[in-house]
Amino acid sequence: TMAVQIGSKAPDFNVNDENGNLVSLSGFKGKKVVLFFYPKDMTPGCTAEACDLRDNYKTLLKQGYEVVGVSTDNEKSHQKFIEKEKLPFRLLADVDKKLHAAYGTWVEKSMYGRTYMGTARKTFIINESGIIEEIIEKVDTKNHASQILNPAGQATATKVPSKKKAVKKIPAKPAAKKAPKKTRRK
């Protein structure tokens, strides 16, 4: 299979969400989609990741993103996960791994020297025209939303051990631009 890469068309899909509704990528035309693959409902890393996306969901929506999670768990498991963590977005039940196959996220993993097949924790950012804009291979589960919203800041943060550069970027300009909008909205 061809590897899905940045700049290529995102494979379309038809997969049930937690309520058994068919969700397809083409249904999101005109929106940016954050398609995040995660290994398992209710596990610590996945919970941290989902909750971070939940806590920043309004910001993501404001920036035009639609958030959709994918794992191989079934609908019932997804319902429990959503209920338990009050998740505001849909989770796709890719039980037959069609979506995993299309995006190359069903991979060999190893744990304690044992190899097994599992979901690669990866996030695909798909633009309004269905093209893959970014692939986040190293998901920082507790700060995943900022990886999506601020990719440039992330890159420098990982490369530069001293935090000085990252801090300098934050003040004045972006805050000034965004603040008035927020107060008006409320």
PDB file of C-alpha atoms in Angstrom:
ATOM      1  CA  THR A   1       0.000   0.000   0.000  1.00  0.00           C
ATOM      2  CA  MET A   2       1.136   3.541  -0.676  1.00  0.00           C
ATOM      3  CA  ALA A   3       2.178   5.351   2.427  1.00  0.00           C
ATOM      4  CA  VAL A   4      -0.046   8.264   3.304  1.00  0.00           C
ATOM      5  CA  GLN A   5       2.085  11.374   3.289  1.00  0.00           C
ATOM      6  CA  ILE A   6       1.903  15.120   3.680  1.00  0.00           C
ATOM      7  CA  GLY A   7       0.554  16.685   0.516  1.00  0.00           C
ATOM      8  CA  SER A   8      -1.276  13.545  -0.591  1.00  0.00           C
ATOM      9  CA  LYS A   9      -5.033  13.130  -0.697  1.00  0.00           C
ATOM     10  CA  ALA A  10      -6.388  11.739   2.554  1.00  0.00           C
ATOM     11  CA  PRO A  11      -8.004   8.341   1.986  1.00  0.00           C
ATOM     12  CA  ASP A  12     -11.775   8.606   2.304  1.00  0.00           C
ATOM     13  CA  PHE A  13     -13.557   6.248   4.667  1.00  0.00           C
ATOM     14  CA  ASN A  14     -16.945   5.121   5.892  1.00  0.00           C
ATOM     15  CA  VAL A  15     -16.750   4.038   9.500  1.00  0.00           C
ATOM     16  CA  ASN A  16     -19.333   4.017  12.269  1.00  0.00           C
ATOM     17  CA  ASP A  17     -19.032   6.429  15.137  1.00  0.00           C
ATOM     18  CA  GLU A  18     -19.927   5.514  18.715  1.00  0.00           C
ATOM     19  CA  ASN A  19     -23.636   5.746  17.900  1.00  0.00           C
ATOM     20  CA  GLY A  20     -23.512   3.636  14.773  1.00  0.00           C
ATOM     21  CA  ASN A  21     -23.706   6.609  12.413  1.00  0.00           C
ATOM     22  CA  LEU A  22     -21.592   6.282   9.290  1.00  0.00           C
ATOM     23  CA  VAL A  23     -18.916   8.946   9.155  1.00  0.00           C
ATOM     24  CA  SER A  24     -17.037   9.669   5.949  1.00  0.00           C
ATOM     25  CA  LEU A  25     -14.186  12.032   5.276  1.00  0.00           C
ATOM     26  CA  SER A  26     -16.045  13.575   2.358  1.00  0.00           C
ATOM     27  CA  GLY A  27     -18.703  14.677   4.837  1.00  0.00           C
ATOM     28  CA  PHE A  28     -16.186  17.141   6.301  1.00  0.00           C
ATOM     29  CA  LYS A  29     -15.501  19.013   3.060  1.00  0.00           C
ATOM     30  CA  GLY A  30     -14.725  22.651   3.784  1.00  0.00           C
ATOM     31  CA  LYS A  31     -13.507  21.855   7.292  1.00  0.00           C
ATOM     32  CA  LYS A  32     -10.094  20.991   8.592  1.00  0.00           C
ATOM     33  CA  VAL A  33     -10.105  17.584  10.219  1.00  0.00           C
ATOM     34  CA  VAL A  34      -7.953  16.380  13.093  1.00  0.00           C
ATOM     35  CA  LEU A  35      -8.056  12.618  12.666  1.00  0.00           C
ATOM     36  CA  PHE A  36      -6.329  11.113  15.661  1.00  0.00           C
ATOM     37  CA  PHE A  37      -5.554   7.406  15.913  1.00  0.00           C
ATOM     38  CA  TYR A  38      -5.073   6.124  19.436  1.00  0.00           C
ATOM     39  CA  PRO A  39      -4.492   2.615  20.775  1.00  0.00           C
ATOM     40  CA  LYS A  40      -7.279   2.032  23.272  1.00  0.00           C
ATOM     41  CA  ASP A  41     -10.224   3.584  25.076  1.00  0.00           C
ATOM     42  CA  MET A  42      -9.794   4.263  28.784  1.00  0.00           C
ATOM     43  CA  THR A  43      -6.014   3.732  28.891  1.00  0.00           C
ATOM     44  CA  PRO A  44      -3.896   6.440  30.547  1.00  0.00           C
ATOM     45  CA  GLY A  45      -2.119   7.853  27.480  1.00  0.00           C
ATOM     46  CA  CYS A  46      -5.229   7.845  25.360  1.00  0.00           C
ATOM     47  CA  THR A  47      -7.249   9.430  28.137  1.00  0.00           C
ATOM     48  CA  ALA A  48      -4.660  12.198  28.559  1.00  0.00           C
ATOM     49  CA  GLU A  49      -4.692  12.829  24.820  1.00  0.00           C
ATOM     50  CA  ALA A  50      -8.488  12.801  24.488  1.00  0.00           C
ATOM     51  CA  CYS A  51      -8.930  15.032  27.538  1.00  0.00           C
ATOM     52  CA  ASP A  52      -6.375  17.536  26.278  1.00  0.00           C
ATOM     53  CA  LEU A  53      -8.277  17.718  22.988  1.00  0.00           C
ATOM     54  CA  ARG A  54     -11.510  18.026  24.974  1.00  0.00           C
ATOM     55  CA  ASP A  55     -10.165  20.905  27.062  1.00  0.00           C
ATOM     56  CA  ASN A  56      -9.046  22.758  23.947  1.00  0.00           C
ATOM     57  CA  TYR A  57     -12.002  21.739  21.810  1.00  0.00           C
ATOM     58  CA  LYS A  58     -13.592  25.189  21.626  1.00  0.00           C
ATOM     59  CA  THR A  59     -10.337  26.721  20.436  1.00  0.00           C
ATOM     60  CA  LEU A  60      -9.926  23.997  17.835  1.00  0.00           C
ATOM     61  CA  LEU A  61     -13.481  24.586  16.600  1.00  0.00           C
ATOM     62  CA  LYS A  62     -12.869  28.331  16.422  1.00  0.00           C
ATOM     63  CA  GLN A  63      -9.852  27.657  14.245  1.00  0.00           C
ATOM     64  CA  GLY A  64     -12.066  25.603  11.937  1.00  0.00           C
ATOM     65  CA  TYR A  65     -11.034  22.111  13.017  1.00  0.00           C
ATOM     66  CA  GLU A  66     -13.311  19.129  13.390  1.00  0.00           C
ATOM     67  CA  VAL A  67     -11.886  16.531  15.804  1.00  0.00           C
ATOM     68  CA  VAL A  68     -12.416  12.815  15.183  1.00  0.00           C
ATOM     69  CA  GLY A  69     -10.793   9.982  17.123  1.00  0.00           C
ATOM     70  CA  VAL A  70     -10.186   6.482  15.800  1.00  0.00           C
ATOM     71  CA  SER A  71      -9.365   3.234  17.522  1.00  0.00           C
ATOM     72  CA  THR A  72     -10.189  -0.424  16.968  1.00  0.00           C
ATOM     73  CA  ASP A  73     -12.515  -0.411  19.981  1.00  0.00           C
ATOM     74  CA  ASN A  74     -16.192  -1.071  19.371  1.00  0.00           C
ATOM     75  CA  GLU A  75     -19.068   1.378  19.650  1.00  0.00           C
ATOM     76  CA  LYS A  76     -20.020   0.383  23.177  1.00  0.00           C
ATOM     77  CA  SER A  77     -16.477   0.935  24.406  1.00  0.00           C
ATOM     78  CA  HIS A  78     -16.407   4.349  22.707  1.00  0.00           C
ATOM     79  CA  GLN A  79     -19.712   5.311  24.315  1.00  0.00           C
ATOM     80  CA  LYS A  80     -18.307   4.501  27.745  1.00  0.00           C
ATOM     81  CA  PHE A  81     -15.124   6.443  27.070  1.00  0.00           C
ATOM     82  CA  ILE A  82     -17.065   9.497  25.848  1.00  0.00           C
ATOM     83  CA  GLU A  83     -19.415   9.359  28.820  1.00  0.00           C
ATOM     84  CA  LYS A  84     -16.654   8.880  31.364  1.00  0.00           C
ATOM     85  CA  GLU A  85     -14.458  11.696  30.053  1.00  0.00           C
ATOM     86  CA  LYS A  86     -17.249  13.946  28.688  1.00  0.00           C
ATOM     87  CA  LEU A  87     -15.665  13.973  25.250  1.00  0.00           C
ATOM     88  CA  PRO A  88     -17.320  16.449  22.865  1.00  0.00           C
ATOM     89  CA  PHE A  89     -16.154  14.777  19.653  1.00  0.00           C
ATOM     90  CA  ARG A  90     -16.953  11.574  17.821  1.00  0.00           C
ATOM     91  CA  LEU A  91     -14.929   8.402  18.088  1.00  0.00           C
ATOM     92  CA  LEU A  92     -14.858   6.022  15.138  1.00  0.00           C
ATOM     93  CA  ALA A  93     -15.092   2.301  15.796  1.00  0.00           C
ATOM     94  CA  ASP A  94     -12.636   0.912  13.261  1.00  0.00           C
ATOM     95  CA  VAL A  95     -13.183  -2.660  14.397  1.00  0.00           C
ATOM     96  CA  ASP A  96     -12.246  -4.223  11.067  1.00  0.00           C
ATOM     97  CA  LYS A  97      -9.197  -1.911  10.784  1.00  0.00           C
ATOM     98  CA  LYS A  98     -10.166  -0.571   7.350  1.00  0.00           C
ATOM     99  CA  LEU A  99      -9.271   2.959   8.349  1.00  0.00           C
ATOM    100  CA  HIS A 100      -6.063   1.777  10.008  1.00  0.00           C
ATOM    101  CA  ALA A 101      -5.089   0.002   6.804  1.00  0.00           C
ATOM    102  CA  ALA A 102      -5.838   3.079   4.681  1.00  0.00           C
ATOM    103  CA  TYR A 103      -3.707   5.334   6.886  1.00  0.00           C
ATOM    104  CA  GLY A 104      -0.992   2.809   7.698  1.00  0.00           C
ATOM    105  CA  THR A 105      -1.589   3.007  11.432  1.00  0.00           C
ATOM    106  CA  TRP A 106      -1.861  -0.730  12.196  1.00  0.00           C
ATOM    107  CA  VAL A 107       1.744  -1.525  12.961  1.00  0.00           C
ATOM    108  CA  GLU A 108       4.029  -3.922  14.723  1.00  0.00           C
ATOM    109  CA  LYS A 109       4.822  -2.662  18.196  1.00  0.00           C
ATOM    110  CA  SER A 110       6.945  -4.121  20.910  1.00  0.00           C
ATOM    111  CA  MET A 111       6.541  -4.137  24.642  1.00  0.00           C
ATOM    112  CA  TYR A 112       8.767  -5.926  27.114  1.00  0.00           C
ATOM    113  CA  GLY A 113      10.513  -7.633  24.204  1.00  0.00           C
ATOM    114  CA  ARG A 114       7.282  -9.032  22.838  1.00  0.00           C
ATOM    115  CA  THR A 115       6.093  -7.877  19.435  1.00  0.00           C
ATOM    116  CA  TYR A 116       2.430  -7.499  18.636  1.00  0.00           C
ATOM    117  CA  MET A 117       0.219  -5.595  16.222  1.00  0.00           C
ATOM    118  CA  GLY A 118      -1.425  -2.436  17.429  1.00  0.00           C
ATOM    119  CA  THR A 119      -2.473   1.111  16.629  1.00  0.00           C
ATOM    120  CA  ALA A 120       0.232   3.691  16.034  1.00  0.00           C
ATOM    121  CA  ARG A 121      -0.627   6.826  17.989  1.00  0.00           C
ATOM    122  CA  LYS A 122      -0.631   9.266  15.094  1.00  0.00           C
ATOM    123  CA  THR A 123      -2.618  12.314  14.151  1.00  0.00           C
ATOM    124  CA  PHE A 124      -3.411  13.400  10.619  1.00  0.00           C
ATOM    125  CA  ILE A 125      -4.416  16.975   9.922  1.00  0.00           C
ATOM    126  CA  ILE A 126      -6.475  17.148   6.764  1.00  0.00           C
ATOM    127  CA  ASN A 127      -7.220  20.485   5.136  1.00  0.00           C
ATOM    128  CA  GLU A 128     -10.507  21.780   3.708  1.00  0.00           C
ATOM    129  CA  SER A 129      -9.841  20.149   0.341  1.00  0.00           C
ATOM    130  CA  GLY A 130      -9.082  16.718   1.803  1.00  0.00           C
ATOM    131  CA  ILE A 131      -5.294  16.965   1.495  1.00  0.00           C
ATOM    132  CA  ILE A 132      -3.065  15.840   4.363  1.00  0.00           C
ATOM    133  CA  GLU A 133      -1.479  18.979   5.708  1.00  0.00           C
ATOM    134  CA  GLU A 134       0.410  17.500   8.582  1.00  0.00           C
ATOM    135  CA  ILE A 135       1.133  14.180  10.255  1.00  0.00           C
ATOM    136  CA  ILE A 136       2.016  14.270  13.936  1.00  0.00           C
ATOM    137  CA  GLU A 137       4.069  11.139  14.519  1.00  0.00           C
ATOM    138  CA  LYS A 138       5.210  11.919  18.046  1.00  0.00           C
ATOM    139  CA  VAL A 139       2.059  12.758  19.903  1.00  0.00           C
ATOM    140  CA  ASP A 140       2.584  14.565  23.179  1.00  0.00           C
ATOM    141  CA  THR A 141      -0.520  13.190  24.865  1.00  0.00           C
ATOM    142  CA  LYS A 142      -0.809  15.926  27.510  1.00  0.00           C
ATOM    143  CA  ASN A 143      -0.206  18.794  25.055  1.00  0.00           C
ATOM    144  CA  HIS A 144      -1.646  17.428  21.871  1.00  0.00           C
ATOM    145  CA  ALA A 145      -3.908  20.380  21.118  1.00  0.00           C
ATOM    146  CA  SER A 146      -0.976  22.782  21.131  1.00  0.00           C
ATOM    147  CA  GLN A 147       0.877  20.490  18.729  1.00  0.00           C
ATOM    148  CA  ILE A 148      -2.050  20.954  16.364  1.00  0.00           C
ATOM    149  CA  LEU A 149      -2.656  24.663  16.939  1.00  0.00           C
ATOM    150  CA  ASN A 150       0.958  25.708  17.112  1.00  0.00           C
ATOM    151  CA  PRO A 151       3.070  23.376  14.951  1.00  0.00           C
ATOM    152  CA  ALA A 152       5.878  25.921  14.483  1.00  0.00           C
ATOM    153  CA  GLY A 153       6.218  26.509  18.198  1.00  0.00           C
ATOM    154  CA  GLN A 154       6.370  22.775  18.761  1.00  0.00           C
ATOM    155  CA  ALA A 155       9.164  22.236  16.278  1.00  0.00           C
ATOM    156  CA  THR A 156      11.383  24.840  17.883  1.00  0.00           C
ATOM    157  CA  ALA A 157      10.494  23.654  21.344  1.00  0.00           C
ATOM    158  CA  THR A 158      11.659  20.137  20.591  1.00  0.00           C
ATOM    159  CA  LYS A 159      14.842  21.210  18.834  1.00  0.00           C
ATOM    160  CA  VAL A 160      15.956  23.898  21.259  1.00  0.00           C
ATOM    161  CA  PRO A 161      16.579  22.565  24.742  1.00  0.00           C
ATOM    162  CA  SER A 162      16.786  26.044  26.280  1.00  0.00           C
ATOM    163  CA  LYS A 163      13.294  27.422  26.601  1.00  0.00           C
ATOM    164  CA  LYS A 164      14.335  31.024  26.016  1.00  0.00           C
ATOM    165  CA  LYS A 165      13.399  31.116  22.351  1.00  0.00           C
ATOM    166  CA  ALA A 166       9.971  29.629  22.858  1.00  0.00           C
ATOM    167  CA  VAL A 167       9.144  32.142  25.583  1.00  0.00           C
ATOM    168  CA  LYS A 168      10.102  35.160  23.480  1.00  0.00           C
ATOM    169  CA  LYS A 169       7.576  34.272  20.801  1.00  0.00           C
ATOM    170  CA  ILE A 170       4.565  34.319  23.076  1.00  0.00           C
ATOM    171  CA  PRO A 171       4.125  37.936  24.256  1.00  0.00           C
ATOM    172  CA  ALA A 172       2.289  40.933  22.839  1.00  0.00           C
ATOM    173  CA  LYS A 173       1.279  40.382  19.237  1.00  0.00           C
ATOM    174  CA  PRO A 174      -0.819  37.209  19.111  1.00  0.00           C
ATOM    175  CA  ALA A 175      -2.457  37.955  22.449  1.00  0.00           C
ATOM    176  CA  ALA A 176      -3.371  41.475  21.430  1.00  0.00           C
ATOM    177  CA  LYS A 177      -4.956  40.295  18.210  1.00  0.00           C
ATOM    178  CA  LYS A 178      -6.992  37.530  19.765  1.00  0.00           C
ATOM    179  CA  ALA A 179      -8.158  39.156  22.987  1.00  0.00           C
ATOM    180  CA  PRO A 180     -10.735  41.634  21.649  1.00  0.00           C
ATOM    181  CA  LYS A 181     -12.486  38.944  19.639  1.00  0.00           C
ATOM    182  CA  LYS A 182     -12.925  36.748  22.673  1.00  0.00           C
ATOM    183  CA  THR A 183     -14.480  39.417  24.850  1.00  0.00           C
ATOM    184  CA  ARG A 184     -16.924  40.401  22.117  1.00  0.00           C
ATOM    185  CA  ARG A 185     -18.087  36.842  21.639  1.00  0.00           C
ATOM    186  CA  LYS A 186     -19.174  36.325  25.203  1.00  0.00           C
TER     187      LYS A 186
END
